[in-house]
Short mmCIF file of C-alpha atoms in Angstrom, two decimals:
data_model
loop_
_atom_site.label_atom_id
_atom_site.label_comp_id
_atom_site.label_asym_id
_atom_site.label_seq_id
_atom_site.Cartn_x
_atom_site.Cartn_y
_atom_site.Cartn_z
CA UNK A 1 -9.60 -12.97 18.31
CA UNK A 2 -11.20 -16.14 16.96
CA UNK A 3 -9.49 -19.52 17.48
CA UNK A 4 -8.98 -19.96 13.71
CA UNK A 5 -7.23 -16.60 13.38
CA UNK A 6 -5.13 -17.43 16.44
CA UNK A 7 -4.01 -20.70 14.84
CA UNK A 8 -3.05 -18.93 11.62
CA UNK A 9 -0.99 -16.37 13.53
CA UNK A 10 0.79 -19.04 15.57
CA UNK A 11 1.61 -20.95 12.37
CA UNK A 12 3.18 -17.82 10.88
CA UNK A 13 5.17 -17.17 14.08
CA UNK A 14 6.49 -20.74 13.98
CA UNK A 15 7.49 -20.27 10.34
CA UNK A 16 9.30 -17.05 11.29
CA UNK A 17 11.30 -18.92 13.94
CA UNK A 18 12.04 -21.75 11.52
CA UNK A 19 13.38 -19.35 8.88
CA UNK A 20 15.57 -17.67 11.50
CA UNK A 21 17.24 -21.03 12.15
CA UNK A 22 17.56 -21.78 8.43
CA UNK A 23 19.29 -18.46 7.75
CA UNK A 24 22.09 -19.50 10.09
CA UNK A 25 22.75 -22.75 8.18
CA UNK A 26 25.98 -22.83 6.10
CA UNK A 27 24.26 -24.37 3.06
CA UNK A 28 21.70 -21.54 3.00
CA UNK A 29 24.37 -18.87 3.42
CA UNK A 30 26.22 -20.40 0.44
CA UNK A 31 23.11 -20.29 -1.78
CA UNK A 32 22.58 -16.61 -2.64
CA UNK A 33 19.16 -17.08 -4.25
CA UNK A 34 17.69 -19.13 -1.40
CA UNK A 35 19.22 -16.81 1.20
CA UNK A 36 17.54 -13.78 -0.45
CA UNK A 37 14.17 -15.55 -0.70
CA UNK A 38 14.25 -16.65 2.95
CA UNK A 39 15.42 -13.22 4.08
CA UNK A 40 12.51 -11.61 2.26
CA UNK A 41 10.02 -14.04 3.82
CA UNK A 42 11.59 -13.50 7.28
CA UNK A 43 11.20 -9.72 6.93
CA UNK A 44 7.56 -10.11 5.82
CA UNK A 45 6.74 -12.28 8.85
CA UNK A 46 8.56 -10.06 11.37
CA UNK A 47 5.65 -7.57 11.88
CA UNK A 48 3.22 -10.47 12.48
CA UNK A 49 5.52 -12.10 15.03
CA UNK A 50 6.20 -8.81 16.84
CA UNK A 51 2.49 -7.91 17.02
CA UNK A 52 1.58 -11.41 18.29
CA UNK A 53 4.31 -11.12 20.92
CA UNK A 54 2.87 -7.75 22.03
CA UNK A 55 -0.63 -9.24 22.08
CA UNK A 56 0.45 -12.12 24.33
CA UNK A 57 2.27 -9.75 26.68
CA UNK A 58 -0.80 -7.50 26.91
CA UNK A 59 -3.03 -10.49 27.72
CA UNK A 60 -0.69 -11.52 30.55
CA UNK A 61 -0.68 -7.96 31.91
CA UNK A 62 -4.47 -7.85 31.71
CA UNK A 63 -4.76 -11.10 33.69
CA UNK A 64 -2.43 -9.71 36.36
CA UNK A 65 -4.41 -6.45 36.57
CA UNK A 66 -7.70 -8.30 36.98
CA UNK A 67 -6.17 -10.35 39.80
CA UNK A 68 -5.30 -7.08 41.58
CA UNK A 69 -8.97 -5.99 41.70
CA UNK A 70 -9.45 -8.08 44.86
CA UNK A 71 -6.87 -5.96 46.72
CA UNK A 72 -8.59 -2.75 47.95
CA UNK A 73 -5.47 -0.57 47.93
CA UNK A 74 -4.66 -1.56 44.33
CA UNK A 75 -8.16 -1.80 42.87
CA UNK A 76 -8.35 1.76 41.51
CA UNK A 77 -4.99 1.53 39.77
CA UNK A 78 -5.89 -1.93 38.47
CA UNK A 79 -9.15 -0.62 36.98
CA UNK A 80 -7.22 2.06 35.04
CA UNK A 81 -4.75 -0.56 33.78
CA UNK A 82 -7.58 -2.88 32.73
CA UNK A 83 -9.27 -0.15 30.66
CA UNK A 84 -5.95 0.76 29.00
CA UNK A 85 -4.99 -2.87 28.27
CA UNK A 86 -8.42 -3.81 26.91
CA UNK A 87 -8.23 -0.91 24.45
CA UNK A 88 -4.66 -1.87 23.53
CA UNK A 89 -5.76 -5.46 22.84
CA UNK A 90 -8.58 -4.25 20.58
CA UNK A 91 -6.03 -2.24 18.57
CA UNK A 92 -3.62 -5.19 18.41
CA UNK A 93 -6.44 -7.49 17.26
CA UNK A 94 -7.17 -5.14 14.37
CA UNK A 95 -3.49 -4.84 13.49
CA UNK A 96 -2.99 -8.62 13.53
CA UNK A 97 -6.01 -9.24 11.33
CA UNK A 98 -4.72 -6.73 8.76
CA UNK A 99 -1.29 -8.39 8.87
CA UNK A 100 -2.96 -11.71 8.10
CA UNK A 101 -4.43 -10.43 4.84
CA UNK A 102 -2.65 -11.83 1.78
CA UNK A 103 -0.19 -9.40 0.26
CA UNK A 104 -0.81 -8.48 -3.37
CA UNK A 105 2.60 -9.07 -5.01
CA UNK A 106 1.75 -6.33 -7.50
CA UNK A 107 1.26 -3.59 -4.89
CA UNK A 108 4.77 -2.17 -5.15
CA UNK A 109 4.82 -2.37 -8.95
CA UNK A 110 4.92 0.49 -11.40
CA UNK A 111 1.88 0.64 -13.65
CA UNK A 112 0.44 1.48 -17.02
CA UNK A 113 -2.36 4.04 -16.95
CA UNK A 114 -4.77 3.98 -19.88
CA UNK A 115 -7.58 6.54 -20.26
CA UNK A 116 -10.00 6.37 -23.19
CA UNK A 117 -12.96 8.50 -24.20
CA UNK A 118 -16.27 6.62 -24.05
CA UNK A 119 -19.78 7.72 -24.92
CA UNK A 120 -20.29 11.45 -25.32
CA UNK A 121 -18.30 12.51 -28.38
CA UNK A 122 -16.05 15.57 -27.95
CA UNK A 123 -17.08 16.02 -24.31
CA UNK A 124 -15.96 12.45 -23.53
CA UNK A 125 -12.52 13.22 -24.94
CA UNK A 126 -12.33 16.44 -22.91
CA UNK A 127 -13.32 14.49 -19.78
CA UNK A 128 -10.69 11.82 -20.54
CA UNK A 129 -8.15 14.66 -20.59
CA UNK A 130 -9.45 15.92 -17.22
CA UNK A 131 -9.10 12.45 -15.72
CA UNK A 132 -5.58 12.03 -17.02
CA UNK A 133 -4.54 15.41 -15.58
CA UNK A 134 -6.15 14.40 -12.26
CA UNK A 135 -3.94 11.30 -12.10
CA UNK A 136 -0.93 13.29 -13.30
CA UNK A 137 -1.35 15.79 -10.45
CA UNK A 138 -1.83 12.97 -7.96
CA UNK A 139 1.42 11.41 -9.22
CA UNK A 140 3.18 14.75 -8.78
CA UNK A 141 1.93 14.97 -5.17
CA UNK A 142 3.43 11.54 -4.48
CA UNK A 143 6.59 12.30 -6.47
CA UNK A 144 6.01 9.54 -8.98
CA UNK A 145 7.43 9.74 -12.50
CA UNK A 146 4.98 9.74 -15.43
CA UNK A 147 6.03 8.87 -18.97
CA UNK A 148 3.48 9.23 -21.81
CA UNK A 149 3.78 6.28 -24.19
CA UNK A 150 1.11 7.18 -26.74
CA UNK A 151 -1.65 9.73 -27.13
CA UNK A 152 -4.44 10.50 -29.58
CA UNK A 153 -5.84 13.98 -29.05
CA UNK A 154 -9.53 14.83 -29.29
CA UNK A 155 -10.67 17.33 -31.93
CA UNK A 156 -11.78 19.88 -29.32
CA UNK A 157 -9.26 19.06 -26.59
CA UNK A 158 -8.57 16.18 -24.26
CA UNK A 159 -7.77 12.72 -25.56
CA UNK A 160 -9.51 9.99 -27.47
CA UNK A 161 -6.91 7.76 -25.84
CA UNK A 162 -3.76 8.27 -23.78
CA UNK A 163 -1.43 5.64 -22.33
CA UNK A 164 1.26 6.43 -19.76
CA UNK A 165 3.69 4.57 -17.54
CA UNK A 166 3.72 5.58 -13.87
CA UNK A 167 6.82 4.79 -11.85
CA UNK A 168 6.95 5.14 -8.08
CA UNK A 169 6.86 3.28 -4.78
CA UNK A 170 3.44 1.75 -4.15
CA UNK A 171 1.95 3.24 -7.32
CA UNK A 172 -0.19 0.22 -8.14
CA UNK A 173 -1.41 -0.20 -4.56
CA UNK A 174 -2.77 3.38 -4.58
CA UNK A 175 -4.42 3.37 -8.02
CA UNK A 176 -5.51 -0.24 -8.54
CA UNK A 177 -9.15 0.54 -7.70
CA UNK A 178 -9.44 3.17 -10.46
CA UNK A 179 -10.12 0.71 -13.30
CA UNK A 180 -13.63 1.08 -14.66
CA UNK A 181 -16.02 3.52 -16.31
CA UNK A 182 -16.00 7.09 -14.97
CA UNK A 183 -19.10 9.16 -15.74
CA UNK A 184 -19.30 12.95 -15.87
CA UNK A 185 -22.37 15.19 -15.62
CA UNK A 186 -21.83 18.83 -16.60
CA UNK A 187 -22.49 21.50 -19.22
CA UNK A 188 -19.87 20.86 -21.93
CA UNK A 189 -17.80 23.69 -23.37
CA UNK A 190 -19.25 22.70 -26.74
CA UNK A 191 -22.86 23.08 -25.51
CA UNK A 192 -24.51 26.37 -26.58
CA UNK A 193 -27.88 25.83 -24.83
CA UNK A 194 -26.50 25.35 -21.31
CA UNK A 195 -27.84 21.80 -21.00
CA UNK A 196 -26.20 19.25 -18.74
CA UNK A 197 -24.75 16.30 -20.65
CA UNK A 198 -23.66 12.88 -19.41
CA UNK A 199 -20.46 11.46 -20.88
CA UNK A 200 -18.01 8.75 -19.93
CA UNK A 201 -14.39 7.69 -20.09
CA UNK A 202 -12.78 4.39 -19.17
CA UNK A 203 -9.67 3.93 -17.04
CA UNK A 204 -7.43 0.86 -16.95
CA UNK A 205 -4.67 0.37 -14.38
CA UNK A 206 -2.26 -2.42 -15.34
CA UNK A 207 0.69 -3.43 -13.13
CA UNK A 208 4.11 -3.56 -14.75
CA UNK A 209 5.78 -6.70 -13.45
CA UNK A 210 9.50 -7.40 -13.62
CA UNK A 211 8.95 -10.75 -15.27
CA UNK A 212 5.63 -11.95 -16.61
CA UNK A 213 6.03 -15.71 -16.93
CA UNK A 214 2.33 -16.54 -16.94
CA UNK A 215 1.75 -15.18 -20.44
CA UNK A 216 3.79 -16.80 -23.21
CA UNK A 217 3.68 -14.81 -26.45
CA UNK A 218 4.47 -16.58 -29.70
CA UNK A 219 6.35 -14.23 -32.06
CA UNK A 220 4.34 -15.71 -34.93
CA UNK A 221 1.20 -14.26 -33.29
CA UNK A 222 2.50 -10.71 -33.54
CA UNK A 223 2.13 -8.16 -36.32
CA UNK A 224 4.67 -5.35 -35.85
CA UNK A 225 4.35 -2.02 -37.68
CA UNK A 226 6.67 0.96 -37.55
CA UNK A 227 5.57 4.53 -38.19
CA UNK A 228 6.65 8.09 -37.61
CA UNK A 229 5.88 9.49 -34.19
CA UNK A 230 3.50 12.43 -34.01
CA UNK A 231 3.38 15.33 -31.62
CA UNK A 232 6.21 16.80 -29.57
CA UNK A 233 9.65 15.32 -29.78
CA UNK A 234 11.71 17.42 -32.12
CA UNK A 235 12.81 17.03 -35.71
CA UNK A 236 14.66 13.76 -35.09
CA UNK A 237 11.48 11.98 -33.94
CA UNK A 238 9.46 13.13 -36.92
CA UNK A 239 12.09 12.13 -39.47
CA UNK A 240 12.47 8.49 -38.39
CA UNK A 241 10.10 5.54 -38.24
CA UNK A 242 10.82 5.02 -34.55
CA UNK A 243 7.27 4.46 -33.27
CA UNK A 244 6.07 0.88 -32.86
CA UNK A 245 2.62 -0.67 -33.12
CA UNK A 246 2.22 -4.34 -32.13
CA UNK A 247 -0.94 -6.33 -32.82
CA UNK A 248 -1.50 -9.61 -30.96
CA UNK A 249 -3.42 -11.49 -33.62
CA UNK A 250 -5.18 -14.15 -31.45
CA UNK A 251 -6.72 -11.58 -29.08
CA UNK A 252 -6.81 -8.54 -31.34
CA UNK A 253 -4.99 -6.50 -28.70
CA UNK A 254 -3.11 -3.52 -30.15
CA UNK A 255 -0.42 -1.54 -28.33
CA UNK A 256 1.83 1.23 -29.52
CA UNK A 257 4.68 3.29 -28.16
CA UNK A 258 6.05 6.46 -29.72
CA UNK A 259 7.70 8.18 -26.79
CA UNK A 260 11.29 7.07 -27.27
CA UNK A 261 13.51 8.09 -30.18
CA UNK A 262 14.93 4.58 -30.30
CA UNK A 263 12.84 2.02 -32.17
CA UNK A 264 14.43 -0.70 -30.01
CA UNK A 265 13.31 1.01 -26.78
CA UNK A 266 9.82 1.61 -28.14
CA UNK A 267 9.52 -2.07 -29.10
CA UNK A 268 10.64 -3.21 -25.63
CA UNK A 269 8.16 -0.85 -23.94
CA UNK A 270 5.33 -1.93 -26.27
CA UNK A 271 6.04 -5.63 -25.58
CA UNK A 272 5.95 -4.97 -21.82
CA UNK A 273 2.60 -3.17 -22.19
CA UNK A 274 1.23 -6.00 -24.35
CA UNK A 275 2.20 -8.60 -21.75
CA UNK A 276 0.61 -6.50 -19.00
CA UNK A 277 -2.67 -6.23 -20.95
CA UNK A 278 -2.82 -9.94 -21.75
CA UNK A 279 -2.05 -10.87 -18.16
CA UNK A 280 -4.68 -8.41 -16.90
CA UNK A 281 -7.27 -9.98 -19.19
CA UNK A 282 -6.40 -13.51 -18.03
CA UNK A 283 -6.42 -12.55 -14.35
CA UNK A 284 -9.65 -10.60 -14.84
CA UNK A 285 -11.51 -13.69 -16.06
CA UNK A 286 -10.19 -15.67 -13.10
CA UNK A 287 -11.04 -12.90 -10.60
CA UNK A 288 -14.57 -12.53 -11.96
CA UNK A 289 -15.15 -16.27 -11.60
CA UNK A 290 -13.75 -16.44 -8.08
CA UNK A 291 -15.10 -13.22 -6.58
CA UNK A 292 -18.43 -12.33 -8.15
CA UNK A 293 -19.76 -10.97 -4.87
CA UNK A 294 -16.90 -8.60 -4.16
CA UNK A 295 -17.56 -4.91 -4.61
CA UNK A 296 -13.98 -4.11 -5.58
CA UNK A 297 -12.77 -6.47 -8.26
CA UNK A 298 -9.11 -5.50 -8.28
CA UNK A 299 -7.41 -6.36 -11.53
CA UNK A 300 -10.59 -7.84 -12.95
CA UNK A 301 -10.14 -5.92 -16.17
CA UNK A 302 -13.86 -5.10 -16.18
CA UNK A 303 -13.97 -1.63 -17.69
CA UNK A 304 -17.71 -1.83 -18.41
CA UNK A 305 -18.72 -1.28 -14.78
CA UNK A 306 -19.62 2.32 -13.93
CA UNK A 307 -17.61 2.93 -10.80
CA UNK A 308 -17.81 6.69 -10.26
CA UNK A 309 -19.82 9.79 -11.19
CA UNK A 310 -18.41 13.33 -11.30
CA UNK A 311 -21.30 15.83 -11.02
CA UNK A 312 -19.89 19.29 -11.70
CA UNK A 313 -23.06 21.42 -11.14
CA UNK A 314 -23.33 20.04 -7.58
CA UNK A 315 -19.58 19.74 -6.96
CA UNK A 316 -20.23 16.12 -6.06
CA UNK A 317 -18.31 12.91 -6.68
CA UNK A 318 -19.86 9.49 -5.94
CA UNK A 319 -18.13 6.12 -5.91
CA UNK A 320 -20.93 3.64 -6.55
CA UNK A 321 -19.04 0.56 -5.32
CA UNK A 322 -18.93 1.74 -1.72
CA UNK A 323 -21.76 4.31 -1.74
CA UNK A 324 -19.32 7.10 -0.95
CA UNK A 325 -20.33 10.68 -1.83
CA UNK A 326 -17.98 13.62 -1.35
CA UNK A 327 -18.71 17.28 -2.06
CA UNK A 328 -15.07 17.99 -2.87
CA UNK A 329 -15.08 17.62 -6.65
CA UNK A 330 -12.91 20.72 -7.39
CA UNK A 331 -10.14 19.49 -5.06
CA UNK A 332 -10.35 15.87 -6.23
CA UNK A 333 -10.19 16.76 -9.93
CA UNK A 334 -7.01 18.71 -9.07
CA UNK A 335 -5.39 15.51 -7.82
CA UNK A 336 -6.42 15.35 -4.15
CA UNK A 337 -7.36 11.66 -4.33
CA UNK A 338 -6.18 10.39 -0.95
CA UNK A 339 -9.59 10.37 0.77
CA UNK A 340 -11.09 8.36 -2.08
CA UNK A 341 -8.13 5.98 -2.28
CA UNK A 342 -7.98 5.44 1.50
CA UNK A 343 -11.72 4.69 1.70
CA UNK A 344 -11.54 2.16 -1.13
CA UNK A 345 -8.50 0.52 0.49
CA UNK A 346 -10.28 0.21 3.85
CA UNK A 347 -13.39 -1.24 2.20
CA UNK A 348 -11.29 -3.79 0.36
CA UNK A 349 -9.58 -4.76 3.61
CA UNK A 350 -12.99 -5.15 5.25
CA UNK A 351 -14.07 -7.49 2.45
CA UNK A 352 -10.88 -9.52 2.87
CA UNK A 353 -11.29 -9.68 6.66
CA UNK A 354 -14.83 -10.94 6.24
CA UNK A 355 -13.59 -13.66 3.90
CA UNK A 356 -10.77 -14.45 6.35
CA UNK A 357 -13.28 -14.93 9.16
CA UNK A 358 -15.14 -17.52 7.11
CA UNK A 359 -12.01 -19.32 5.95
#
């Protein structure tokens, strides 16, 4: 453990002790908001404090074991203890460094999933449909709820565009690295000559935050249209102008929601999606400026970057950001995404740890 990391850990442990004393103060107990905020911070610091306490105890034990090496009758037992404690300290070092990484406040958020057909015509729309079903099956595995907000079907299947809301614990933390251009190489169903085509679809993962204060939207900047919902939903949906389309005039951003029967609910959902998109765009510009060298630009909003290739003839999937190739395409396209997600998460942590070491 480097001295700088040690100092950061000790500072956090001191803050944990300070909050513990504050939580016992009558004025804090009487202030519900401050009590909740301090309680949340105390709980977040508890794992760091506990791991540092374990680390210090292991270091003391290791020093005692090394002192026993000079005693012949205890040397063999001491050698075993030293090997065990040195390994334990290596594990604790890794755990403490991960605990030091800044927490993304969006990690536990629900999200908006947007999949759009890119280059490739009908095959791109079919691939966009395959991608959406892949995420849908992954959500089912993790028992998340998926609500389709709007969809525009392709002429030969799939989607030109589909937008859904995904609700579930840790949804954003698991899917936040999926934003970007996904490329497919395969023989399309519409191809009569058996030639392999390359097509693309773009994915955007936007966190749904409880309150988005950073983006102020002037009602005068909005153009709101109502229209009749299309697709499934029964006679009531098709007889009323319940669907909502909102255009943010300064940015040209357009969102729509036609899932709910209530125009009021559709408007509220569309406004939430609009705020999420505008915030994502603003944070993306900031992230690109601050982290040009990072391989995984989380929340950067950069959908132009080709992040992954799905090669069906070879059963191969390659994530170009981390040079990861897996020959498990059939399983992955059926929603078995954990190996991909876990690898991207570890690589992102490695990037953050490297930055932490230079801080």
